[in-house]
């Protein structure tokens, strides 16, 4: 195992061979239309920039992108001997980044009915209790990662269950795949079934052991994961505060202000707090590397505080509509200067596809008078998520020096998208793919330069 210190990766930096998996890929080239986002000019929606290289090529060596440019320039001389995977009719985009998802909820995706709190009781807690069975957890973890790759998702911020083994198991699976993943064991010591409760003491101890075992190993990182304020006692929140102080570069991952009843409940449980966010803030959990899913019911003071602290929002539009939670004010979130990523939130969210999830983000933002362009949607699902997760120097765009997480999207994968894209501009094609595309359009998924979707793409 190797430790990854978490520092920045300079463009064109020498590749540290140890930082990649043992399944080291050989050098090769990808040819196609390269589409990614440059740095956003500012915090406003519309400040994002699309970068397109028609008939472009990426050279990938030892898990990193080492060259990018027009195919005519890149595929000659020094690289003429490399195998070229020719996707000239396809788009080469950065691996998609899901900033909040629950792997133990894979089997309850799209469960009928109920708002958040009843849905937790009826579907979620029983499904998570079943993860006492490590074999179920292992089988689900393998399925879950395959499903991410099938959908072009190469990085995710993942919640386990309260069982420490559930976190070990997803880390073991992700490490085998050589993927970049942030995960943690859920901490919850009240207001949930006894079978899935930990205690302030065991939650602290197990989280600390997991963190010491996994944080910074290969492409993995640990998230201190109190489920949400209602399921942690004050003693447990003190324990999360201690962990967050002791490990300032570990992540904090939780839910915030998702549903009106939940917000009212938090007000009753923590009457001294100014707001739901303030509950977490009192325990030092609002900081850089903290990821808050949902954030629908925030006020301007909360938004200012999140921006100033460098905390991030995971915009989870399919979950927010599926559970009837509400609509995130994405424009206000971005304009406040809060880092924001896109998230499926499976199983509250009803699709593993970040394309579909982006299309829902469009609809939600439309309802708030801010229709998002193809560029804004791509940014949100790649560079925006990467920056929200503080890994924007490693993944999320396709410059040389970046880790080679690359997805090949085929606009002609279905008759309708073939027809829709036949006479469309590139931006129109991309926009339509968010709405009409899904796993059928993912022609290949490269994770650290390795083909991670063996049913598609070149042979591994
Ligand atoms: N709030 C607390 N737990 C959960 C969960 O599992 N899913 C969602 N969507 N919200 C939550
Ligand atoms: Zn969630």
CSV table of C-alpha atoms in Angstrom, one decimal, residues 63-308:
chain,number,residue,atom,x,y,z
A,63,UNK,CA,-2.4,6.0,-15.1
A,64,UNK,CA,-1.9,9.7,-16.0
A,65,UNK,CA,-2.7,11.9,-18.9
A,66,UNK,CA,0.7,12.9,-20.3
A,67,UNK,CA,-0.3,14.8,-23.5
A,68,UNK,CA,-3.4,16.4,-25.0
A,69,UNK,CA,-4.0,18.1,-28.3
A,70,UNK,CA,-5.1,17.8,-31.9
A,71,UNK,CA,-4.6,14.2,-33.0
A,72,UNK,CA,-2.5,15.3,-36.0
A,73,UNK,CA,0.1,16.8,-33.6
A,74,UNK,CA,-0.1,14.3,-30.7
A,75,UNK,CA,-0.1,11.0,-32.6
A,76,UNK,CA,3.2,11.3,-34.4
A,77,UNK,CA,6.9,10.8,-33.9
A,78,UNK,CA,7.4,9.9,-30.2
A,79,UNK,CA,4.0,8.4,-29.8
A,80,UNK,CA,3.6,6.8,-33.2
A,81,UNK,CA,4.3,3.4,-31.7
A,82,UNK,CA,1.5,3.6,-29.1
A,83,UNK,CA,-1.8,1.7,-29.5
A,84,UNK,CA,-4.5,4.1,-30.4
A,85,UNK,CA,-8.1,3.5,-29.3
A,86,UNK,CA,-10.0,5.3,-32.0
A,87,UNK,CA,-13.3,6.9,-30.8
A,88,UNK,CA,-13.4,9.5,-33.5
A,89,UNK,CA,-17.2,9.6,-33.5
A,90,UNK,CA,-17.3,10.0,-29.7
A,91,UNK,CA,-16.7,12.5,-27.0
A,92,UNK,CA,-13.9,12.1,-24.5
A,93,UNK,CA,-14.9,13.7,-21.3
A,94,UNK,CA,-13.5,13.6,-17.7
A,95,UNK,CA,-14.7,10.7,-15.5
A,96,UNK,CA,-18.0,11.8,-13.8
A,97,UNK,CA,-17.8,12.6,-10.1
A,98,UNK,CA,-20.6,11.7,-7.8
A,99,UNK,CA,-20.2,13.9,-4.7
A,100,UNK,CA,-22.7,12.0,-2.5
A,101,UNK,CA,-24.0,8.4,-2.7
A,102,UNK,CA,-24.9,5.5,-0.4
A,103,UNK,CA,-23.7,2.1,-1.5
A,104,UNK,CA,-25.8,0.1,0.9
A,105,UNK,CA,-28.9,1.7,-0.6
A,106,UNK,CA,-28.3,0.1,-4.0
A,107,UNK,CA,-31.1,-2.4,-3.5
A,108,UNK,CA,-33.7,0.1,-2.4
A,109,UNK,CA,-33.3,2.5,-5.3
A,110,UNK,CA,-36.7,3.6,-6.6
A,111,UNK,CA,-38.8,2.4,-3.6
A,112,UNK,CA,-42.3,3.7,-3.8
A,113,UNK,CA,-43.6,6.5,-1.7
A,114,UNK,CA,-42.8,8.4,1.5
A,115,UNK,CA,-40.9,11.5,2.4
A,116,UNK,CA,-37.5,11.4,3.9
A,117,UNK,CA,-38.1,10.4,7.6
A,118,UNK,CA,-40.7,7.7,6.8
A,119,UNK,CA,-38.5,6.5,3.8
A,120,UNK,CA,-35.6,6.1,6.2
A,121,UNK,CA,-37.7,4.1,8.7
A,122,UNK,CA,-39.4,1.9,6.1
A,123,UNK,CA,-36.7,1.2,3.5
A,124,UNK,CA,-33.3,2.6,4.5
A,125,UNK,CA,-32.7,1.4,8.0
A,126,UNK,CA,-33.8,-2.2,7.3
A,127,UNK,CA,-31.6,-2.3,4.2
A,128,UNK,CA,-28.6,-1.0,6.1
A,129,UNK,CA,-29.2,-3.4,9.0
A,130,UNK,CA,-28.8,-6.2,6.5
A,131,UNK,CA,-25.2,-5.1,6.1
A,132,UNK,CA,-24.3,-6.9,9.3
A,133,UNK,CA,-23.8,-9.7,6.8
A,134,UNK,CA,-20.3,-9.0,5.3
A,135,UNK,CA,-21.0,-11.2,2.3
A,136,UNK,CA,-24.0,-9.1,1.3
A,137,UNK,CA,-21.8,-6.0,1.8
A,138,UNK,CA,-19.1,-7.4,-0.4
A,139,UNK,CA,-21.4,-8.5,-3.2
A,140,UNK,CA,-23.2,-5.2,-3.1
A,141,UNK,CA,-19.9,-3.2,-3.2
A,142,UNK,CA,-18.8,-5.1,-6.3
A,143,UNK,CA,-22.1,-4.5,-8.0
A,144,UNK,CA,-22.1,-0.8,-6.9
A,145,UNK,CA,-18.7,-0.1,-8.4
A,146,UNK,CA,-19.5,-1.9,-11.6
A,147,UNK,CA,-22.7,0.2,-11.9
A,148,UNK,CA,-20.8,3.4,-11.3
A,149,UNK,CA,-18.3,2.5,-14.1
A,150,UNK,CA,-21.1,1.4,-16.4
A,151,UNK,CA,-22.5,4.9,-16.0
A,152,UNK,CA,-19.2,6.7,-16.5
A,153,UNK,CA,-18.7,7.6,-12.8
A,154,UNK,CA,-15.1,7.2,-11.8
A,155,UNK,CA,-15.0,9.0,-8.4
A,156,UNK,CA,-17.5,9.1,-5.6
A,157,UNK,CA,-18.0,10.3,-2.0
A,158,UNK,CA,-19.7,7.3,-0.4
A,159,UNK,CA,-21.6,6.6,2.8
A,160,UNK,CA,-21.4,3.1,4.2
A,161,UNK,CA,-23.6,1.8,7.1
A,162,UNK,CA,-22.8,2.0,10.8
A,163,UNK,CA,-20.9,-1.3,10.5
A,164,UNK,CA,-17.2,-0.6,10.4
A,165,UNK,CA,-16.8,-3.6,8.0
A,166,UNK,CA,-19.0,-1.9,5.5
A,167,UNK,CA,-16.4,0.8,5.1
A,168,UNK,CA,-13.5,-1.7,4.9
A,169,UNK,CA,-15.4,-3.5,2.2
A,170,UNK,CA,-16.0,-0.5,-0.1
A,171,UNK,CA,-12.4,0.6,0.4
A,172,UNK,CA,-11.1,-2.8,-0.5
A,173,UNK,CA,-13.2,-3.0,-3.6
A,174,UNK,CA,-12.3,0.6,-4.7
A,175,UNK,CA,-8.6,-0.1,-4.1
A,176,UNK,CA,-8.8,-3.2,-6.3
A,177,UNK,CA,-10.3,-1.1,-9.0
A,178,UNK,CA,-7.6,1.7,-8.6
A,179,UNK,CA,-10.3,4.3,-8.2
A,180,UNK,CA,-10.4,7.6,-6.3
A,181,UNK,CA,-13.0,7.3,-3.6
A,182,UNK,CA,-13.9,9.0,-0.3
A,183,UNK,CA,-15.9,6.9,2.1
A,184,UNK,CA,-16.7,6.4,5.8
A,185,UNK,CA,-18.7,4.4,8.3
A,186,UNK,CA,-21.9,6.1,9.3
A,187,UNK,CA,-22.0,7.3,12.9
A,188,UNK,CA,-25.5,7.2,14.6
A,189,UNK,CA,-26.3,6.5,18.2
A,190,UNK,CA,-29.9,7.6,18.6
A,191,UNK,CA,-33.3,7.9,16.8
A,192,UNK,CA,-32.7,4.8,14.7
A,193,UNK,CA,-33.1,1.0,15.2
A,194,UNK,CA,-30.8,-0.4,17.9
A,195,UNK,CA,-29.4,-3.0,15.5
A,196,UNK,CA,-27.7,-0.2,13.5
A,197,UNK,CA,-26.7,2.1,16.4
A,198,UNK,CA,-23.2,2.7,17.5
A,199,UNK,CA,-22.2,4.7,20.6
A,200,UNK,CA,-20.3,7.9,21.0
A,201,UNK,CA,-17.3,5.8,22.1
A,202,UNK,CA,-17.5,3.0,19.5
A,203,UNK,CA,-18.3,5.4,16.7
A,204,UNK,CA,-15.2,7.4,17.6
A,205,UNK,CA,-12.9,4.3,18.0
A,206,UNK,CA,-14.1,2.6,14.8
A,207,UNK,CA,-14.0,5.7,12.7
A,208,UNK,CA,-10.5,6.5,14.0
A,209,UNK,CA,-9.3,2.9,13.2
A,210,UNK,CA,-10.8,3.1,9.7
A,211,UNK,CA,-9.3,6.5,9.1
A,212,UNK,CA,-5.9,5.3,10.1
A,213,UNK,CA,-6.2,2.2,7.9
A,214,UNK,CA,-7.5,3.9,4.8
A,215,UNK,CA,-7.0,7.7,4.6
A,216,UNK,CA,-4.4,8.5,1.9
A,217,UNK,CA,-3.9,4.9,0.9
A,218,UNK,CA,-3.6,4.8,-2.9
A,219,UNK,CA,-6.5,6.9,-4.2
A,220,UNK,CA,-8.6,6.6,-1.1
A,221,UNK,CA,-9.6,9.0,1.6
A,222,UNK,CA,-11.7,8.8,4.7
A,223,UNK,CA,-14.8,10.8,5.6
A,224,UNK,CA,-15.9,11.2,9.2
A,225,UNK,CA,-19.6,10.4,8.6
A,226,UNK,CA,-22.3,11.4,11.2
A,227,UNK,CA,-25.5,10.4,9.3
A,228,UNK,CA,-27.3,13.7,10.2
A,229,UNK,CA,-27.8,15.7,13.3
A,230,UNK,CA,-31.0,13.9,14.5
A,231,UNK,CA,-29.3,10.5,14.7
A,232,UNK,CA,-26.2,11.7,16.8
A,233,UNK,CA,-26.3,12.6,20.5
A,234,UNK,CA,-24.4,15.6,21.7
A,235,UNK,CA,-21.8,13.1,23.0
A,236,UNK,CA,-21.4,11.6,19.5
A,237,UNK,CA,-21.2,15.1,17.9
A,238,UNK,CA,-18.4,15.8,20.4
A,239,UNK,CA,-16.7,12.7,19.2
A,240,UNK,CA,-16.9,13.8,15.6
A,241,UNK,CA,-15.6,17.2,16.6
A,242,UNK,CA,-12.6,15.5,18.2
A,243,UNK,CA,-11.9,13.4,15.1
A,244,UNK,CA,-12.3,16.5,12.8
A,245,UNK,CA,-9.8,18.3,15.0
A,246,UNK,CA,-7.3,15.4,15.2
A,247,UNK,CA,-7.5,14.8,11.4
A,248,UNK,CA,-7.9,18.1,9.7
A,249,UNK,CA,-7.3,16.7,6.2
A,250,UNK,CA,-9.9,14.0,6.6
A,251,UNK,CA,-13.3,14.7,5.1
A,252,UNK,CA,-16.6,15.3,7.0
A,253,UNK,CA,-19.7,13.9,5.1
A,254,UNK,CA,-23.3,14.4,6.2
A,255,UNK,CA,-26.8,15.6,5.4
A,256,UNK,CA,-28.1,19.1,5.9
A,257,UNK,CA,-31.4,20.9,5.6
A,258,UNK,CA,-33.1,18.4,3.2
A,259,UNK,CA,-36.7,18.3,4.3
A,260,UNK,CA,-38.9,20.6,6.2
A,261,UNK,CA,-39.9,18.1,8.9
A,262,UNK,CA,-36.3,17.2,9.4
A,263,UNK,CA,-35.4,20.8,9.8
A,264,UNK,CA,-38.1,21.4,12.4
A,265,UNK,CA,-37.0,18.2,14.3
A,266,UNK,CA,-33.4,19.5,14.4
A,267,UNK,CA,-34.8,22.8,15.8
A,268,UNK,CA,-36.5,20.8,18.6
A,269,UNK,CA,-33.4,18.6,19.3
A,270,UNK,CA,-31.0,21.5,19.3
A,271,UNK,CA,-32.9,24.6,20.5
A,272,UNK,CA,-29.8,26.5,21.3
A,273,UNK,CA,-28.5,26.4,17.7
A,274,UNK,CA,-29.3,29.3,15.3
A,275,UNK,CA,-29.9,27.0,12.4
A,276,UNK,CA,-29.4,23.4,11.3
A,277,UNK,CA,-26.0,24.4,9.9
A,278,UNK,CA,-25.1,25.9,13.2
A,279,UNK,CA,-25.5,22.6,14.9
A,280,UNK,CA,-22.6,21.2,12.9
A,281,UNK,CA,-20.7,24.5,13.2
A,282,UNK,CA,-20.8,24.3,17.0
A,283,UNK,CA,-18.9,21.0,16.7
A,284,UNK,CA,-16.3,22.3,14.3
A,285,UNK,CA,-17.7,20.4,11.3
A,286,UNK,CA,-18.1,23.3,9.0
A,287,UNK,CA,-14.8,23.5,7.4
A,288,UNK,CA,-12.8,22.7,4.3
A,289,UNK,CA,-13.3,19.1,3.2
A,290,UNK,CA,-16.8,19.0,4.6
A,291,UNK,CA,-19.5,17.8,2.2
A,292,UNK,CA,-23.1,18.6,3.0
A,293,UNK,CA,-25.8,16.8,1.0
A,294,UNK,CA,-28.9,18.7,0.0
A,295,UNK,CA,-28.7,22.2,1.7
A,296,UNK,CA,-32.2,23.1,0.4
A,297,UNK,CA,-33.4,25.0,3.5
A,298,UNK,CA,-30.5,27.4,4.2
A,299,UNK,CA,-30.6,31.1,4.8
A,300,UNK,CA,-28.1,33.8,3.6
A,301,UNK,CA,-26.2,33.6,6.9
A,302,UNK,CA,-25.8,29.9,6.5
A,303,UNK,CA,-24.6,30.3,2.9
A,304,UNK,CA,-22.1,33.0,3.9
A,305,UNK,CA,-20.8,30.8,6.6
A,306,UNK,CA,-20.4,27.8,4.3
A,307,UNK,CA,-18.6,29.9,1.7
A,308,UNK,CA,-16.3,31.5,4.3
